[in-house]
PDB file of C-alpha atoms in Angstrom:
ATOM      1  CA  MET A   1     265.154 182.612 -77.322  1.00 98.00           C
ATOM      2  CA  LEU A   2     265.757 183.618 -80.958  1.00 98.00           C
ATOM      3  CA  GLU A   3     267.080 187.042 -79.634  1.00 98.00           C
ATOM      4  CA  ALA A   4     269.408 185.026 -77.232  1.00 98.00           C
ATOM      5  CA  LEU A   5     270.725 182.929 -80.093  1.00 98.00           C
ATOM      6  CA  ARG A   6     271.526 186.140 -82.034  1.00 98.00           C
ATOM      7  CA  GLU A   7     273.479 187.280 -78.936  1.00 98.00           C
ATOM      8  CA  ALA A   8     275.341 184.030 -78.943  1.00 98.00           C
ATOM      9  CA  ALA A   9     276.228 184.396 -82.534  1.00 98.00           C
ATOM     10  CA  LEU A  10     277.888 187.709 -81.699  1.00 98.00           C
ATOM     11  CA  ALA A  11     279.915 185.915 -78.926  1.00 98.00           C
ATOM     12  CA  ALA A  12     281.258 183.389 -81.389  1.00 96.00           C
ATOM     13  CA  GLU A  13     282.132 186.119 -83.985  1.00 96.00           C
ATOM     14  CA  GLN A  14     284.361 187.723 -81.202  1.00 95.00           C
ATOM     15  CA  GLY A  15     285.822 184.342 -80.408  1.00 94.00           C
ATOM     16  CA  ASP A  16     284.001 183.795 -77.113  1.00 97.00           C
ATOM     17  CA  VAL A  17     281.869 180.831 -76.321  1.00 97.00           C
ATOM     18  CA  PRO A  18     278.526 181.313 -77.893  1.00 98.00           C
ATOM     19  CA  VAL A  19     276.209 182.009 -75.093  1.00 98.00           C
ATOM     20  CA  GLY A  20     273.538 184.649 -75.307  1.00 98.00           C
ATOM     21  CA  ALA A  21     270.970 186.066 -72.809  1.00 98.00           C
ATOM     22  CA  VAL A  22     268.148 188.424 -72.796  1.00 98.00           C
ATOM     23  CA  ILE A  23     265.983 189.619 -70.078  1.00 98.00           C
ATOM     24  CA  VAL A  24     262.265 190.307 -70.696  1.00 98.00           C
ATOM     25  CA  LYS A  25     259.887 192.369 -68.429  1.00 97.00           C
ATOM     26  CA  ASN A  26     256.402 193.212 -69.242  1.00 96.00           C
ATOM     27  CA  GLY A  27     256.740 191.565 -72.669  1.00 97.00           C
ATOM     28  CA  GLU A  28     259.829 193.692 -73.815  1.00 97.00           C
ATOM     29  CA  ILE A  29     263.400 193.073 -73.857  1.00 98.00           C
ATOM     30  CA  ILE A  30     265.150 195.279 -71.317  1.00 98.00           C
ATOM     31  CA  ALA A  31     268.623 193.740 -71.549  1.00 98.00           C
ATOM     32  CA  ARG A  32     270.719 191.511 -73.965  1.00 98.00           C
ATOM     33  CA  ALA A  33     274.192 190.289 -73.771  1.00 98.00           C
ATOM     34  CA  HIS A  34     276.691 187.647 -74.858  1.00 98.00           C
ATOM     35  CA  ASN A  35     279.605 186.017 -73.364  1.00 98.00           C
ATOM     36  CA  GLN A  36     282.650 188.397 -73.412  1.00 98.00           C
ATOM     37  CA  VAL A  37     285.087 186.501 -71.110  1.00 97.00           C
ATOM     38  CA  GLU A  38     287.786 186.594 -73.854  1.00 95.00           C
ATOM     39  CA  ALA A  39     287.087 190.178 -75.067  1.00 95.00           C
ATOM     40  CA  GLN A  40     287.016 191.521 -71.494  1.00 97.00           C
ATOM     41  CA  HIS A  41     289.739 188.970 -70.088  1.00 97.00           C
ATOM     42  CA  SER A  42     287.266 188.442 -67.230  1.00 98.00           C
ATOM     43  CA  SER A  43     286.027 185.236 -65.872  1.00 97.00           C
ATOM     44  CA  GLN A  44     282.791 187.118 -64.637  1.00 97.00           C
ATOM     45  CA  ALA A  45     281.929 188.418 -68.140  1.00 98.00           C
ATOM     46  CA  HIS A  46     279.325 185.748 -68.697  1.00 98.00           C
ATOM     47  CA  ALA A  47     276.183 186.669 -70.789  1.00 98.00           C
ATOM     48  CA  GLU A  48     273.923 186.192 -67.875  1.00 98.00           C
ATOM     49  CA  MET A  49     275.840 188.541 -65.647  1.00 98.00           C
ATOM     50  CA  LEU A  50     276.352 191.247 -68.213  1.00 98.00           C
ATOM     51  CA  ALA A  51     272.403 191.110 -68.854  1.00 98.00           C
ATOM     52  CA  ILE A  52     271.681 191.240 -65.169  1.00 98.00           C
ATOM     53  CA  ALA A  53     273.895 194.277 -64.759  1.00 98.00           C
ATOM     54  CA  GLU A  54     272.337 196.079 -67.785  1.00 98.00           C
ATOM     55  CA  ALA A  55     268.859 195.442 -66.489  1.00 98.00           C
ATOM     56  CA  GLU A  56     269.605 196.755 -63.045  1.00 98.00           C
ATOM     57  CA  ARG A  57     271.078 199.775 -64.573  1.00 98.00           C
ATOM     58  CA  LEU A  58     268.113 200.473 -66.878  1.00 97.00           C
ATOM     59  CA  LEU A  59     265.560 199.925 -64.041  1.00 97.00           C
ATOM     60  CA  GLY A  60     267.511 201.497 -61.321  1.00 97.00           C
ATOM     61  CA  ALA A  61     266.982 198.609 -58.943  1.00 95.00           C
ATOM     62  CA  LYS A  62     268.623 195.550 -57.713  1.00 94.00           C
ATOM     63  CA  TRP A  63     265.442 193.476 -57.865  1.00 96.00           C
ATOM     64  CA  LEU A  64     264.264 191.833 -61.079  1.00 97.00           C
ATOM     65  CA  MET A  65     261.225 190.248 -59.618  1.00 94.00           C
ATOM     66  CA  ASP A  66     258.920 190.157 -62.650  1.00 95.00           C
ATOM     67  CA  ALA A  67     261.672 189.554 -65.175  1.00 98.00           C
ATOM     68  CA  THR A  68     262.544 186.427 -67.255  1.00 98.00           C
ATOM     69  CA  MET A  69     265.775 185.624 -68.564  1.00 98.00           C
ATOM     70  CA  TYR A  70     266.230 183.522 -71.768  1.00 99.00           C
ATOM     71  CA  VAL A  71     269.740 182.066 -72.011  1.00 98.00           C
ATOM     72  CA  THR A  72     271.047 179.566 -74.757  1.00 98.00           C
ATOM     73  CA  LEU A  73     272.967 177.525 -72.131  1.00 98.00           C
ATOM     74  CA  GLU A  74     272.374 176.413 -68.610  1.00 98.00           C
ATOM     75  CA  PRO A  75     273.888 178.930 -66.234  1.00 98.00           C
ATOM     76  CA  CYS A  76     276.898 178.281 -64.004  1.00 98.00           C
ATOM     77  CA  SER A  77     276.758 178.551 -60.198  1.00 98.00           C
ATOM     78  CA  MET A  78     277.968 182.126 -60.482  1.00 98.00           C
ATOM     79  CA  CYS A  79     275.233 183.211 -62.937  1.00 98.00           C
ATOM     80  CA  ALA A  80     272.483 181.150 -61.203  1.00 98.00           C
ATOM     81  CA  GLY A  81     273.502 182.611 -57.898  1.00 98.00           C
ATOM     82  CA  ALA A  82     273.273 186.192 -59.259  1.00 98.00           C
ATOM     83  CA  MET A  83     269.716 185.309 -60.635  1.00 98.00           C
ATOM     84  CA  VAL A  84     268.564 184.134 -57.246  1.00 98.00           C
ATOM     85  CA  LEU A  85     270.063 187.263 -55.600  1.00 97.00           C
ATOM     86  CA  ALA A  86     268.244 189.598 -58.079  1.00 98.00           C
ATOM     87  CA  ARG A  87     265.032 187.860 -57.330  1.00 97.00           C
ATOM     88  CA  MET A  88     264.378 186.861 -60.999  1.00 98.00           C
ATOM     89  CA  LYS A  89     261.031 185.334 -61.550  1.00 98.00           C
ATOM     90  CA  ARG A  90     261.708 182.997 -64.342  1.00 98.00           C
ATOM     91  CA  LEU A  91     264.624 181.335 -66.394  1.00 98.00           C
ATOM     92  CA  VAL A  92     264.296 179.810 -69.750  1.00 98.00           C
ATOM     93  CA  ILE A  93     267.179 177.611 -70.763  1.00 98.00           C
ATOM     94  CA  GLY A  94     268.030 176.488 -74.318  1.00 98.00           C
ATOM     95  CA  THR A  95     270.295 173.643 -73.560  1.00 98.00           C
ATOM     96  CA  GLU A  96     271.768 171.824 -70.540  1.00 98.00           C
ATOM     97  CA  ASP A  97     275.450 171.936 -69.421  1.00 98.00           C
ATOM     98  CA  PRO A  98     276.237 168.774 -67.742  1.00 96.00           C
ATOM     99  CA  LYS A  99     279.929 169.974 -66.970  1.00 95.00           C
ATOM    100  CA  THR A 100     279.099 173.178 -64.999  1.00 96.00           C
ATOM    101  CA  GLY A 101     275.194 173.660 -65.204  1.00 98.00           C
ATOM    102  CA  ALA A 102     273.780 174.850 -61.796  1.00 98.00           C
ATOM    103  CA  CYS A 103     270.040 174.823 -62.806  1.00 98.00           C
ATOM    104  CA  GLY A 104     269.631 170.902 -62.545  1.00 96.00           C
ATOM    105  CA  SER A 105     272.548 169.347 -64.404  1.00 97.00           C
ATOM    106  CA  LEU A 106     275.327 169.212 -62.058  1.00 96.00           C
ATOM    107  CA  LEU A 107     273.671 170.980 -59.182  1.00 96.00           C
ATOM    108  CA  ASN A 108     270.542 173.247 -58.775  1.00 97.00           C
ATOM    109  CA  VAL A 109     271.224 176.821 -57.497  1.00 98.00           C
ATOM    110  CA  ALA A 110     268.170 178.129 -59.385  1.00 96.00           C
ATOM    111  CA  ASP A 111     265.684 175.938 -57.549  1.00 95.00           C
ATOM    112  CA  ASN A 112     267.148 175.218 -54.081  1.00 95.00           C
ATOM    113  CA  ASP A 113     264.855 175.032 -50.981  1.00 94.00           C
ATOM    114  CA  GLY A 114     267.613 176.263 -48.816  1.00 95.00           C
ATOM    115  CA  LEU A 115     267.783 179.489 -50.503  1.00 95.00           C
ATOM    116  CA  ASN A 116     265.553 182.535 -50.035  1.00 93.00           C
ATOM    117  CA  HIS A 117     264.375 182.730 -53.586  1.00 96.00           C
ATOM    118  CA  ARG A 118     263.680 180.194 -56.351  1.00 97.00           C
ATOM    119  CA  LEU A 119     263.193 180.669 -60.089  1.00 97.00           C
ATOM    120  CA  GLU A 120     260.548 179.143 -62.204  1.00 97.00           C
ATOM    121  CA  MET A 121     262.400 177.333 -64.898  1.00 98.00           C
ATOM    122  CA  THR A 122     261.773 175.975 -68.421  1.00 98.00           C
ATOM    123  CA  VAL A 123     264.392 173.779 -70.048  1.00 98.00           C
ATOM    124  CA  GLY A 124     264.973 172.947 -73.829  1.00 98.00           C
ATOM    125  CA  VAL A 125     263.469 175.776 -75.611  1.00 98.00           C
ATOM    126  CA  LEU A 126     265.220 175.776 -79.065  1.00 98.00           C
ATOM    127  CA  LYS A 127     267.496 173.085 -77.771  1.00 98.00           C
ATOM    128  CA  GLU A 128     268.748 171.886 -80.955  1.00 98.00           C
ATOM    129  CA  GLU A 129     269.592 175.353 -82.236  1.00 98.00           C
ATOM    130  CA  CYS A 130     271.446 176.203 -79.031  1.00 98.00           C
ATOM    131  CA  SER A 131     273.269 173.021 -78.736  1.00 98.00           C
ATOM    132  CA  GLY A 132     274.347 172.988 -82.289  1.00 97.00           C
ATOM    133  CA  MET A 133     275.812 176.450 -82.109  1.00 97.00           C
ATOM    134  CA  LEU A 134     278.050 175.323 -79.127  1.00 97.00           C
ATOM    135  CA  LYS A 135     278.990 172.111 -80.905  1.00 96.00           C
ATOM    136  CA  PHE A 136     280.007 173.994 -84.004  1.00 95.00           C
ATOM    137  CA  PHE A 137     282.019 176.429 -82.112  1.00 95.00           C
ATOM    138  CA  PHE A 138     283.971 173.932 -80.259  1.00 92.00           C
ATOM    139  CA  ARG A 139     284.516 171.692 -83.125  1.00 89.00           C
ATOM    140  CA  ASN A 140     285.916 174.630 -85.207  1.00 86.00           C
ATOM    141  CA  ARG A 141     288.012 175.726 -82.208  1.00 79.00           C
ATOM    142  CA  ARG A 142     289.572 172.283 -81.723  1.00 78.00           C
ATOM    143  CA  GLY A 143     290.315 172.149 -85.531  1.00 68.00           C
ATOM    144  CA  LYS A 144     292.309 175.289 -85.243  1.00 62.00           C
ATOM    145  CA  GLU A 145     294.490 174.216 -82.197  1.00 51.00           C
TER     146      GLU A 145
END
């Protein structure tokens, strides 16, 4: 999660919401990314989506069955859906997102009996650090508007 926090800090430096993600397989980081929604002018440039794309390119495969994603903020429905489709094994979340979280807060795409794949989940890893970074970012952003 510390590596995901480092990625989140990069997003904040670039003016994007500070969310970072890393994907680990066989004990090694195979992909890392941070939000680039503003930088790429793309609603799809979430840290999780970029990390999944990088991991798939690296592995030359569409399945990430034995991989774990560490992400600082609970994924939205788009990102959670992408993890399910990629057959990711596990998801480790820093802090919940009560507004758009799709891994238990608002709805649960990641662990839905109606889907063909479900992710193992752990929530609250380095929660204070992950939450604090987001709060600091938005507090500063509101102060500048």
